[in-house]
mmCIF file of C-alpha atoms and ligand atoms in Angstrom:
data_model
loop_
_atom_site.group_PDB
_atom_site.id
_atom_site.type_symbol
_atom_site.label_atom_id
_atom_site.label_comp_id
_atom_site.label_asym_id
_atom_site.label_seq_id
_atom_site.Cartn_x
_atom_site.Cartn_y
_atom_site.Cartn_z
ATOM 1 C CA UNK T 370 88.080 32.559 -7.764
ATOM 2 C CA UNK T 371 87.138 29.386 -5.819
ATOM 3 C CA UNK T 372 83.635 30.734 -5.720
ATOM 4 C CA UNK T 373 83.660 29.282 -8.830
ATOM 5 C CA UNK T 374 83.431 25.674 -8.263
ATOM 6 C CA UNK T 375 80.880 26.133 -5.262
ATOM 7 C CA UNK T 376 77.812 24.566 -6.586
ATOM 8 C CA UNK T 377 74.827 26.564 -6.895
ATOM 9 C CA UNK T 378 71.203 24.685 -5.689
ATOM 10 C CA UNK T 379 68.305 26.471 -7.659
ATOM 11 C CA UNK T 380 65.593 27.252 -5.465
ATOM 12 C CA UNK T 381 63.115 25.956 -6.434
ATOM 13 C CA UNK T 382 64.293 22.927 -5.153
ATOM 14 C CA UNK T 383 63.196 23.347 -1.820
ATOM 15 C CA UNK T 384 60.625 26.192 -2.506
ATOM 16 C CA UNK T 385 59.489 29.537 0.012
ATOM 17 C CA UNK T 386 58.822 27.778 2.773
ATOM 18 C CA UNK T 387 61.909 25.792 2.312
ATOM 19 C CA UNK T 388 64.470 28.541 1.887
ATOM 20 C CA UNK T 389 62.594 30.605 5.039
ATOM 21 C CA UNK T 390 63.279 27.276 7.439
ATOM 22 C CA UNK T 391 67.066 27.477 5.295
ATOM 23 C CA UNK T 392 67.763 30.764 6.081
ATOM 24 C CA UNK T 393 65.988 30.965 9.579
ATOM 25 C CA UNK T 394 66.875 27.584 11.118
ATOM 26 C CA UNK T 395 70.413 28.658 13.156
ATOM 27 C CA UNK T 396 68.240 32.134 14.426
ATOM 28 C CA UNK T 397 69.541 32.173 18.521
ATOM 29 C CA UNK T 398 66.721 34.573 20.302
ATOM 30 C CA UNK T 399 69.515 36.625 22.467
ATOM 31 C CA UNK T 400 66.622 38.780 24.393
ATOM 32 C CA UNK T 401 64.159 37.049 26.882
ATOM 33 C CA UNK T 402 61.653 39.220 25.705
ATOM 34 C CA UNK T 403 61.267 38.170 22.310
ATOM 35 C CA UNK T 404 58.836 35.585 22.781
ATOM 36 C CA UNK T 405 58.064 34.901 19.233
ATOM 37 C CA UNK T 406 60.383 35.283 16.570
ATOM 38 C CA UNK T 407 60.426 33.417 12.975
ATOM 39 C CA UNK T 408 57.540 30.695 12.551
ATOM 40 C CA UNK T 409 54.118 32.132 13.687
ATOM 41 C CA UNK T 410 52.034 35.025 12.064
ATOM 42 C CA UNK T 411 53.844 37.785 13.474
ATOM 43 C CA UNK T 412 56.617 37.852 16.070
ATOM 44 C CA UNK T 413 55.790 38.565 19.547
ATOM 45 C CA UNK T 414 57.830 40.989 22.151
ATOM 46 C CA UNK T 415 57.284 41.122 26.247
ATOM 47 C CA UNK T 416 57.005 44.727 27.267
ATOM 48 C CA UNK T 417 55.974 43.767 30.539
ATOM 49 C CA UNK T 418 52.034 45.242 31.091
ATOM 50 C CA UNK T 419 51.603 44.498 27.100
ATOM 51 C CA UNK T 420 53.286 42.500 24.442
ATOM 52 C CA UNK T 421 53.879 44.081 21.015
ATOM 53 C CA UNK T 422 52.754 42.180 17.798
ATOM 54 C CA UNK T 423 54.882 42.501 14.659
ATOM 55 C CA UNK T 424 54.417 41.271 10.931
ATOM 56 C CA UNK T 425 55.856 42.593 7.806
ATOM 57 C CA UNK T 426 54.445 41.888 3.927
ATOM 58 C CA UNK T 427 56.086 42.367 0.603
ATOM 59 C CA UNK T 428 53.638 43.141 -2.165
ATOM 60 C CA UNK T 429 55.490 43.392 -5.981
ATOM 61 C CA UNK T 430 54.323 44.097 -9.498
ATOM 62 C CA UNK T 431 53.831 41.375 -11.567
ATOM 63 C CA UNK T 432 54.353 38.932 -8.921
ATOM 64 C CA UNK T 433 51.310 39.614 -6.154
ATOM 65 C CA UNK T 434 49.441 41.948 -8.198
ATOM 66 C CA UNK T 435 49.104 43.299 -12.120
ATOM 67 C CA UNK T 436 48.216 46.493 -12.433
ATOM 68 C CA UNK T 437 46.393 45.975 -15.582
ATOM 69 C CA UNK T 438 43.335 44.887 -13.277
ATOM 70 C CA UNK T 439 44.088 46.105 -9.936
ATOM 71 C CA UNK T 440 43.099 50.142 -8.955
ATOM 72 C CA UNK T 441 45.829 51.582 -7.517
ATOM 73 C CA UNK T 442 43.403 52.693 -4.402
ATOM 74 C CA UNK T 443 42.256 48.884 -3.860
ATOM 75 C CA UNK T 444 45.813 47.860 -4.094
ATOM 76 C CA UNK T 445 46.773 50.739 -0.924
ATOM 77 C CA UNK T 446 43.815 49.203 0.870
ATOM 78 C CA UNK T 447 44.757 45.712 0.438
ATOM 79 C CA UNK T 448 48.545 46.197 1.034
ATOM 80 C CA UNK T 449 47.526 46.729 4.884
ATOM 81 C CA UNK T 450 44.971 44.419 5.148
ATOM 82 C CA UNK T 451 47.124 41.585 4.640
ATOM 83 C CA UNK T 452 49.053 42.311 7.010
ATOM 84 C CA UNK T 453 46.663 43.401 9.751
ATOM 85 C CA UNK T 454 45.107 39.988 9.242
ATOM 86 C CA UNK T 455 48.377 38.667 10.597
ATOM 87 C CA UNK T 456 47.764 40.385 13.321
ATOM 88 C CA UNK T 457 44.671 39.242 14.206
ATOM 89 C CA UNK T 458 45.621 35.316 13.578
ATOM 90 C CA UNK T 459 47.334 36.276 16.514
ATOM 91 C CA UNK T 460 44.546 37.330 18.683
ATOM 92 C CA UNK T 461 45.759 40.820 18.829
ATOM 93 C CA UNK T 462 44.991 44.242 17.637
ATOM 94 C CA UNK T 463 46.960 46.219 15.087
ATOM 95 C CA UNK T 464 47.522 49.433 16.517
ATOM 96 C CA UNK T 465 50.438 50.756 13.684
ATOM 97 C CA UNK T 466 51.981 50.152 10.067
ATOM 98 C CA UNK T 467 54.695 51.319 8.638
ATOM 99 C CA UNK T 468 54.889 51.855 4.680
ATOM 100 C CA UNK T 469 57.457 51.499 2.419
ATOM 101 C CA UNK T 470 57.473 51.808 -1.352
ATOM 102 C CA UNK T 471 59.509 52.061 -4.437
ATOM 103 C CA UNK T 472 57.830 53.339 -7.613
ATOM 104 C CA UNK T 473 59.315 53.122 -11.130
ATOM 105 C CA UNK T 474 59.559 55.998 -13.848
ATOM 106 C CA UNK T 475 56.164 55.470 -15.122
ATOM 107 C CA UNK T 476 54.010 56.246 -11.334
ATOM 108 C CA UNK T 477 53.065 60.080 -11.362
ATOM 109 C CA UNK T 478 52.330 61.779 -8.042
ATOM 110 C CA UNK T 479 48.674 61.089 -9.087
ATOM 111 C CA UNK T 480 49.048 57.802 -9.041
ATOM 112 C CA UNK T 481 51.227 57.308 -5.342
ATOM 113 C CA UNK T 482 48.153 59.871 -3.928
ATOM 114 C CA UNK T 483 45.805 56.916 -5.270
ATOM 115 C CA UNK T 484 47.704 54.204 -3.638
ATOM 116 C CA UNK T 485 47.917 56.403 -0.329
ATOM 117 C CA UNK T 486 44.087 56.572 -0.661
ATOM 118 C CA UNK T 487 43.792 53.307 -0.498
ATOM 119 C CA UNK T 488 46.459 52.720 2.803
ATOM 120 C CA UNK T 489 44.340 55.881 4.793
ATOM 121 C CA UNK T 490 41.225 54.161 3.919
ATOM 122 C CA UNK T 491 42.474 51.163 5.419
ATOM 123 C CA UNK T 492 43.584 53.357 8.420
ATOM 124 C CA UNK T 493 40.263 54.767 8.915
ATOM 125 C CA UNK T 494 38.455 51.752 8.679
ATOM 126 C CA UNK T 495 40.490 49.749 11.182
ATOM 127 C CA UNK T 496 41.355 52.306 13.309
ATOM 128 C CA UNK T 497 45.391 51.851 12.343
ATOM 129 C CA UNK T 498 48.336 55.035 12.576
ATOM 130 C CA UNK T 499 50.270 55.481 9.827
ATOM 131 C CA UNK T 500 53.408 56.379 11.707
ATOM 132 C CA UNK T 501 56.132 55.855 8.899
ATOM 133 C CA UNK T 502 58.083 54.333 6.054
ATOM 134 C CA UNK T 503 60.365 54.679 3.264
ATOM 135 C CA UNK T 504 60.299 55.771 -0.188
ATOM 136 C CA UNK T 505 62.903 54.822 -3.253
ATOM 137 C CA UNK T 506 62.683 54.490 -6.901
ATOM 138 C CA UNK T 507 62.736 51.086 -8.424
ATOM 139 C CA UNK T 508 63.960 50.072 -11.887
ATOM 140 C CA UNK T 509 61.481 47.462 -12.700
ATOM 141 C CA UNK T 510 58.104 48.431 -11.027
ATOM 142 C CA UNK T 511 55.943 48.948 -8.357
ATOM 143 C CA UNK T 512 56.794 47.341 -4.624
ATOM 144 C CA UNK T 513 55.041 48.250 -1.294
ATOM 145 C CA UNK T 514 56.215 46.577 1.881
ATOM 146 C CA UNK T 515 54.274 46.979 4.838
ATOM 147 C CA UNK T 516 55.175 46.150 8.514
ATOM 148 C CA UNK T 517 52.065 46.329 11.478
ATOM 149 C CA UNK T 518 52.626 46.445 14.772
ATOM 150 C CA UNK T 519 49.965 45.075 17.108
ATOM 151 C CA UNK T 520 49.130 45.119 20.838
ATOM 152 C CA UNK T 521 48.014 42.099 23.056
ATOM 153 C CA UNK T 522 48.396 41.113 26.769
ATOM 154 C CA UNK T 523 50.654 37.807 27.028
ATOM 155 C CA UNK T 524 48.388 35.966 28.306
ATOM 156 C CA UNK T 525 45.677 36.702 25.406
ATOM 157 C CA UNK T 526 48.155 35.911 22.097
ATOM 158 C CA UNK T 527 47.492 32.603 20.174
ATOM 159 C CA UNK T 528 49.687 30.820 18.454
ATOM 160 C CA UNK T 529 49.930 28.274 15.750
ATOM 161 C CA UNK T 530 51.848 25.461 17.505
ATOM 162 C CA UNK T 531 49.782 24.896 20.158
ATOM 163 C CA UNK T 532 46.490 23.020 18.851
ATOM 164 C CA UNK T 533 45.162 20.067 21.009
ATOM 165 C CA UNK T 534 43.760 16.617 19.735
ATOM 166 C CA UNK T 535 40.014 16.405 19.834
ATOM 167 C CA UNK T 536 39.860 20.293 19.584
ATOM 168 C CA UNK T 537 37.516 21.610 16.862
ATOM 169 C CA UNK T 538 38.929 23.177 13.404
ATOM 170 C CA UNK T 539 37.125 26.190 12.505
ATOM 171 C CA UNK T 540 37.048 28.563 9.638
ATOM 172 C CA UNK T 541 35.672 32.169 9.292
ATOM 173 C CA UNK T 542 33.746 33.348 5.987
ATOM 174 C CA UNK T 543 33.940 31.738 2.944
ATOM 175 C CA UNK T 544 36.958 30.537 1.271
ATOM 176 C CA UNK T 545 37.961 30.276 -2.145
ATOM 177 C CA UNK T 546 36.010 33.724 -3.459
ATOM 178 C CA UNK T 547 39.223 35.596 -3.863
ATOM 179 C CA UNK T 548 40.995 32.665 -5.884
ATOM 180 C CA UNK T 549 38.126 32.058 -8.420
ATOM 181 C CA UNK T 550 38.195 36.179 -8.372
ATOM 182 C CA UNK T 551 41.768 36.183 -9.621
ATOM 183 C CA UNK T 552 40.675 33.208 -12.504
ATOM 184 C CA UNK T 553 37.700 35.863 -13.835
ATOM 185 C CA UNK T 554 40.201 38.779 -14.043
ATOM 186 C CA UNK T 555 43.258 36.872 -15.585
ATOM 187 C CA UNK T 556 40.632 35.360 -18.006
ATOM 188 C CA UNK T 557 39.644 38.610 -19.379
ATOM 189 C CA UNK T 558 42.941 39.781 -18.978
ATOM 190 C CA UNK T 559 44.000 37.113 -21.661
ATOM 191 C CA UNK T 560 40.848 38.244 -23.670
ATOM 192 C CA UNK T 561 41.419 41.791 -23.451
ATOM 193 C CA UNK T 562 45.742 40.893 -24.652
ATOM 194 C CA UNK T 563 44.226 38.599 -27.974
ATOM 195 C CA UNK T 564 42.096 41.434 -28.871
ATOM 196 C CA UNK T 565 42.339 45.466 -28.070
ATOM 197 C CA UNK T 566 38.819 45.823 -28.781
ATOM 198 C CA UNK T 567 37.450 43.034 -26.553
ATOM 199 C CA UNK T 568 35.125 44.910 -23.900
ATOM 200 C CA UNK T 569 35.813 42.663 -20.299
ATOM 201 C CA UNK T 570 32.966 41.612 -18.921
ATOM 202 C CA UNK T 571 32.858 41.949 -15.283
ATOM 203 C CA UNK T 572 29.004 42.427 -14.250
ATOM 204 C CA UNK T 573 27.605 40.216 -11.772
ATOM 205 C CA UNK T 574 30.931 39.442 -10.236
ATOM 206 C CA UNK T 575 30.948 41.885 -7.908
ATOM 207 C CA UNK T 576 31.477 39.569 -5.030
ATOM 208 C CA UNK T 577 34.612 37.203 -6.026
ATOM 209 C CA UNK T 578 36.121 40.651 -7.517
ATOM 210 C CA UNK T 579 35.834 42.496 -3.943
ATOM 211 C CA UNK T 580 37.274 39.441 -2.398
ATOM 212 C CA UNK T 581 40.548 39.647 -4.642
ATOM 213 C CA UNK T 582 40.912 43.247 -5.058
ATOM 214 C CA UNK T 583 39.358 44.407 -1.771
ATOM 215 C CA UNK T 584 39.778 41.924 0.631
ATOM 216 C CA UNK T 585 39.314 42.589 4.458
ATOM 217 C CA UNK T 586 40.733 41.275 7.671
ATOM 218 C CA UNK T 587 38.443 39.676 10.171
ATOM 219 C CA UNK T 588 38.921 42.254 12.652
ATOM 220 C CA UNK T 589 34.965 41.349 14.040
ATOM 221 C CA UNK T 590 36.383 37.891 14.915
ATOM 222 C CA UNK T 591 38.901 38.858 17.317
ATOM 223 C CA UNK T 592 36.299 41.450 19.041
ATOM 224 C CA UNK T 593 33.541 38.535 19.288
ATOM 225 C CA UNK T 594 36.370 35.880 21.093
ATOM 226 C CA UNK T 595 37.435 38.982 23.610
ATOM 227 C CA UNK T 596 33.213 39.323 23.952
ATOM 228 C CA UNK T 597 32.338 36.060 25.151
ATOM 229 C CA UNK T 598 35.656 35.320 26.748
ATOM 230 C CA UNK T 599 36.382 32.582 24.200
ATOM 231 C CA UNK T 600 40.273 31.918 23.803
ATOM 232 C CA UNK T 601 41.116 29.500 20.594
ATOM 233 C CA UNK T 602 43.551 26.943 21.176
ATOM 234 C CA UNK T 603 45.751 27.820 18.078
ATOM 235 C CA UNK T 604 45.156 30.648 15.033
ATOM 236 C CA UNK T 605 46.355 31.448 11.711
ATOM 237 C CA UNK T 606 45.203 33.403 8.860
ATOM 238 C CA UNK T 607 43.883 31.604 5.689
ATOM 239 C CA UNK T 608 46.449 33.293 3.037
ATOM 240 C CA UNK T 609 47.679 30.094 1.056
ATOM 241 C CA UNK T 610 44.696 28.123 0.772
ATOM 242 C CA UNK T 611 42.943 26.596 3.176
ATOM 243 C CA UNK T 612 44.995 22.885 2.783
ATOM 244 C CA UNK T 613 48.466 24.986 3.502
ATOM 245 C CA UNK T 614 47.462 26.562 5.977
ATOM 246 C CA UNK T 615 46.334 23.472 7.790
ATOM 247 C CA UNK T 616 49.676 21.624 6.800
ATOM 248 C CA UNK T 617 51.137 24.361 9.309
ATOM 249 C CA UNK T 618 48.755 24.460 12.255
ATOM 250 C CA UNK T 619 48.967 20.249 12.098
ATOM 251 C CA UNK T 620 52.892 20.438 11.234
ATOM 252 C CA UNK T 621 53.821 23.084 14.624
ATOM 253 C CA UNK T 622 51.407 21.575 16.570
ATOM 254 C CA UNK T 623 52.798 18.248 16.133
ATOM 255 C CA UNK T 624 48.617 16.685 15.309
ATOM 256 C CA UNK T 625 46.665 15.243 12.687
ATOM 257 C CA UNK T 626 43.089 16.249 11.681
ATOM 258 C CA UNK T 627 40.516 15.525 10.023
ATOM 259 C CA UNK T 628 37.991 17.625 8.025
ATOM 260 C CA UNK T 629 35.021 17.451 5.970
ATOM 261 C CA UNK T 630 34.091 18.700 2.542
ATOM 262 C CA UNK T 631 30.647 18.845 3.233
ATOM 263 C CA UNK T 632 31.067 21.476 5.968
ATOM 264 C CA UNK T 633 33.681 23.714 3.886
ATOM 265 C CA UNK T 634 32.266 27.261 3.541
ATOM 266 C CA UNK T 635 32.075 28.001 -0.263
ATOM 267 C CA UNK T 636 29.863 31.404 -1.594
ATOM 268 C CA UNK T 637 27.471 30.205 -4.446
ATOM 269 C CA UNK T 638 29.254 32.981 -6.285
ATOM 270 C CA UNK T 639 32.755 31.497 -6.419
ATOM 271 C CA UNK T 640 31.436 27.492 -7.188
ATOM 272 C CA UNK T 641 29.718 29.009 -9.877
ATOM 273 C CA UNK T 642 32.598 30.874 -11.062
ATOM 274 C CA UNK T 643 34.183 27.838 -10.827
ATOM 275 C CA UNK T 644 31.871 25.757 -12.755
ATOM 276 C CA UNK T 645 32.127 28.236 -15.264
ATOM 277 C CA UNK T 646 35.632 27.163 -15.335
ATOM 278 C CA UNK T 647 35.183 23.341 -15.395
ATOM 279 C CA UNK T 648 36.952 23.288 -11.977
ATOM 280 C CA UNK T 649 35.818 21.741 -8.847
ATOM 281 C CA UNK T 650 34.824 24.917 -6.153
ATOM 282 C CA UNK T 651 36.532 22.390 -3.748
ATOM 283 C CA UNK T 652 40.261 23.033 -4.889
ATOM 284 C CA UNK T 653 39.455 26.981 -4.723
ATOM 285 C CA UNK T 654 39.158 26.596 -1.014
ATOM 286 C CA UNK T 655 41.998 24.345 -0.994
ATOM 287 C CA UNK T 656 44.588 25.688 -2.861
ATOM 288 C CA UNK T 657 43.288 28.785 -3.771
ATOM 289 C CA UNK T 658 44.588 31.326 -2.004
ATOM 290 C CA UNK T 659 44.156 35.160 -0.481
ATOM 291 C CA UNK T 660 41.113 34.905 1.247
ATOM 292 C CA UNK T 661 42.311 36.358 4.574
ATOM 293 C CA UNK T 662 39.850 34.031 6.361
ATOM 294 C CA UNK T 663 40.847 32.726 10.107
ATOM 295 C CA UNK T 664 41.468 29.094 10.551
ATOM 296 C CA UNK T 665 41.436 28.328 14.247
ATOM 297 C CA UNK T 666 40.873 25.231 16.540
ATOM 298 C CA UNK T 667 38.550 25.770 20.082
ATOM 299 C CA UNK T 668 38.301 23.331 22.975
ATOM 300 C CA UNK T 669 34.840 21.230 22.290
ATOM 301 C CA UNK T 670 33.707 23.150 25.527
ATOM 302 C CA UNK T 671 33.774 26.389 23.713
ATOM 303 C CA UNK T 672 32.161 24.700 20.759
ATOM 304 C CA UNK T 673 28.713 25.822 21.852
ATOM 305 C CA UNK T 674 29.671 29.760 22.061
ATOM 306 C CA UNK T 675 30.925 29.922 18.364
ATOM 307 C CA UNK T 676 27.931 27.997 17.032
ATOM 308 C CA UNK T 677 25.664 31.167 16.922
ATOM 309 C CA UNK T 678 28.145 33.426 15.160
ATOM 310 C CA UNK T 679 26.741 32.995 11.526
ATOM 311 C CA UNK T 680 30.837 34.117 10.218
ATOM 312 C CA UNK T 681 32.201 30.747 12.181
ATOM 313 C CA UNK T 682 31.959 27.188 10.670
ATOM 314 C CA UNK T 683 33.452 24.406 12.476
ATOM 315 C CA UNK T 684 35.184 22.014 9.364
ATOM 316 C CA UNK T 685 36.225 19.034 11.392
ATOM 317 C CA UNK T 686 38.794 18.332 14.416
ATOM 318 C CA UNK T 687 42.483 17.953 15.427
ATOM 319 C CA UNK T 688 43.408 13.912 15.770
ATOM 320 C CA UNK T 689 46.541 12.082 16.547
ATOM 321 C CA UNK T 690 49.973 13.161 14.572
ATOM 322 C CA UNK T 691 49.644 9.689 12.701
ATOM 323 C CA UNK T 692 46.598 10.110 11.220
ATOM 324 C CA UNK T 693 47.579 13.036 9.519
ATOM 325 C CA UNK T 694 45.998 15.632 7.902
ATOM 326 C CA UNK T 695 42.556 14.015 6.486
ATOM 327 C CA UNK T 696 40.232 15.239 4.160
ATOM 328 C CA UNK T 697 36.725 13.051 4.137
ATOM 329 C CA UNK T 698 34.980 13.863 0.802
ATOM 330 C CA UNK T 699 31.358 14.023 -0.065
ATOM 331 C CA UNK T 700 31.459 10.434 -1.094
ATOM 332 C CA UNK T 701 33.468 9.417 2.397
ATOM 333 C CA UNK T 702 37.028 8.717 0.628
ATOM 334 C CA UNK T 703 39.697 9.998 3.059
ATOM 335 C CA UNK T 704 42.273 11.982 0.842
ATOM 336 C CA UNK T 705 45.381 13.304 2.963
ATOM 337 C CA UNK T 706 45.548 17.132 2.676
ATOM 338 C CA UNK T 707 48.816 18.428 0.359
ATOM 339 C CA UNK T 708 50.224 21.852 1.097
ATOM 340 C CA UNK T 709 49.748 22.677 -2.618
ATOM 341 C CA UNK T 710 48.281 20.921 -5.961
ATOM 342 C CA UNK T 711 45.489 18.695 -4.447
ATOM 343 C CA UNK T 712 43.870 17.782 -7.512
ATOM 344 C CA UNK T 713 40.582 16.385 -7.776
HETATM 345 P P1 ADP P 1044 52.496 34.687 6.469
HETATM 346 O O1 ADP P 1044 51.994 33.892 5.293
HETATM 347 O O2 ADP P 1044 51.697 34.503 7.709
HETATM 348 O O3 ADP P 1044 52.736 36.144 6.132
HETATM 349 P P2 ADP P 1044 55.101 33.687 5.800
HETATM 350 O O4 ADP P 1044 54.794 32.358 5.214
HETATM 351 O O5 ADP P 1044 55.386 34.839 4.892
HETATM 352 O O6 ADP P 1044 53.938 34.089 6.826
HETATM 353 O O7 ADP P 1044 56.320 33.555 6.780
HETATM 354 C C1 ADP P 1044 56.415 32.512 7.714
HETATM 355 C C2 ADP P 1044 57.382 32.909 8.813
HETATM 356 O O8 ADP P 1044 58.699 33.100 8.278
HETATM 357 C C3 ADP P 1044 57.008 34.212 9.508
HETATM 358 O O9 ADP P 1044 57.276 34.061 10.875
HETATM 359 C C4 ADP P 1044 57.936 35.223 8.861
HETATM 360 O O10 ADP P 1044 58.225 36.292 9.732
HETATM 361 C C5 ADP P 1044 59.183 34.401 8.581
HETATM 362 N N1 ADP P 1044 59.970 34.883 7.414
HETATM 363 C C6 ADP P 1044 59.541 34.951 6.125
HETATM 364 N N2 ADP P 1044 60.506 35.405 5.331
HETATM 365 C C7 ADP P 1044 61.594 35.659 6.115
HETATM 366 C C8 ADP P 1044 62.921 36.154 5.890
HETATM 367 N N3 ADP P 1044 63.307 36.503 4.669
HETATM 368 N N4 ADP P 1044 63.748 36.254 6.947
HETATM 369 C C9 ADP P 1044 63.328 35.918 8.181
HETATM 370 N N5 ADP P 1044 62.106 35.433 8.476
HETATM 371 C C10 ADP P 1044 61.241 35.307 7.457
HETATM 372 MG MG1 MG P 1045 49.618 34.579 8.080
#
């Protein structure tokens, strides 16, 4: 066959975000009223009085969660929450999800009812319908894909291509809890493999272990913005590390920026999880990923509003396209952000 001699490219030479802009780049929109498709946090459709908000995420065994560490019922919970935080980096509310799942020989009912605990819980608590999904058996493990659908008036939606320079960078929370999470549990995971009767220690961690296990979408943020009328000049939710996600606000928005270390959220309990690990807390928030924080940028009028709201830190502000994408340390060196693998 001539397929034969075609010459294969591995991909990891361009990596996920390369292969999406591969596959995704010759997309033509052929309805008017898809106002959003590839390239934000979820795509956007004009139904006239209300636009419709749609994201989809692929969770699979082994590769976004081992179940060696991870309740089944956490895992339901956090399947959604993902995704309704893409939602909400749009400024809009999740209404829906859809659920689909394959399971492998070794899931018993018990265990599905466990995971489905975990997705009505999630349901409940942000006030989400359940309204569908698909169900198949798998050969090699466990793999939930969820899709939520979210409301929004046009007018309302933010997106991440639209920052301004001089507007003010802002993140919500904390960031780098749910990494330095991840490092405890794979730690004693390794602990646990080199000896059966090794007892993990997990006391006290409480904290970075909700953060990866449980996370939770920043549903509160969107309310306080429609509260005090407050309408952020570009959004996206903090799932890649804080560095990555930056790359892409500065990259769409065609901007530079500049941020400070001193003014990076970090909980005491993840720098000293960190510490613990001879790392710097600093490349948690980074690089680290999964903390389903917002990152969003304000005009400095609305700077004053946020300032009370004890969840918001402003981290530094959008500049020119040439300056780039600055980080100012501590010390004052100026290190240009990386989208992955900033070491100290
Ligand atoms: P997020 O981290 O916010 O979930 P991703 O990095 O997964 O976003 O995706 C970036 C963009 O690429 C999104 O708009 C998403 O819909 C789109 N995308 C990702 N994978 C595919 C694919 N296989 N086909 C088409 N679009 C995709
Ligand atoms: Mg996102």
């Amino acid at each position: 066959m001539s397929e034969n001699k075609k010459k294969y490219r591995e991909i990891s030479e361009i990596g996920e975000f390369g292969l999406i802009n591969h596959i995704t780049k010759d997309i033509n929109l052929k309805h008017s009223n898809t106002l959003k498709g590839v390239g934000d946090d979820a795509a956007v459709i004009d139904y006239g009085e209300i636009c419709a908000v749609v994201t989809t995420d692929l969770l699979i065994e082994g590769i976004h969660f081992n179940l060696i560490y991870t309740p089944l019922k956490h895992l339901g919970y956090k399947a959604v929450v993902v995704n309704l935080s893409d939602v909400y980096a749009m400024n809009a509310i999740p209404k829906q999800i859809i659920v689909s799942i394959a399971i492998s020989k070794k899931f018993a009912i018990e265990h599905v009812e466990e995971i489905y605990e975990g997705i009505k819980l999630a349901c409940e608590n942000y006030n989400i319908d359940l309204i569908g999904g698909d169900t198949s058996s798998s050969l090699t493990g466990l793999a939930i894909s969820i899709t939520a659908i979210g409301e929004a008036q046009k007018e309302d939606i933010v997106y991440r291509n639209t920052a301004k320079k001089n507007d003010i960078l802002c993140v919500t929370g904390n960031l780098g809890s749910a990494y330095m999470g991840l490092q405890l549990l794979e730690r004693e995971k390794e602990l646990f493999n080199n000896d059966p009767n090794f007892k993990p220690s997990l006391e006290g961690y409480d904290y970075i272990l909700q953060r990866q296990l449980k996370p939770e979408a920043r549903k509160e943020i969107i309310e306080f913005f429609k509260d005090l009328g407050i309408k952020p000049t570009s959004m996206i939710d903090i799932s890649d590390g804080l560095s990555s996600e930056i790359k892409h606000i500065c990259e769409k928005s065609d901007v530079g920026c500049k941020i400070f270390q001193d003014k990076i959220p970090i909980d005491e309990n993840a720098s000293n999880m960190a510490n613990e690990f001879n790392m710097e807390p600093l490349t948690a928030a980074l690089n680290g990923g999964e903390d389903y924080e917002l990152l969003f940028t304000i005009n400095v009028n609305d700077l004053e509003k946020v300032q009370n709201n004890p969840l918001i830190h402003p981290i530094g502000h959008i500049a020119d396209k040439d300056h780039g994408a600055v980080l100012i340390t501590s010390s004052g060196k100026s290190i240009h952000l990386q989208a992955q693998g900033w070491i100290h």
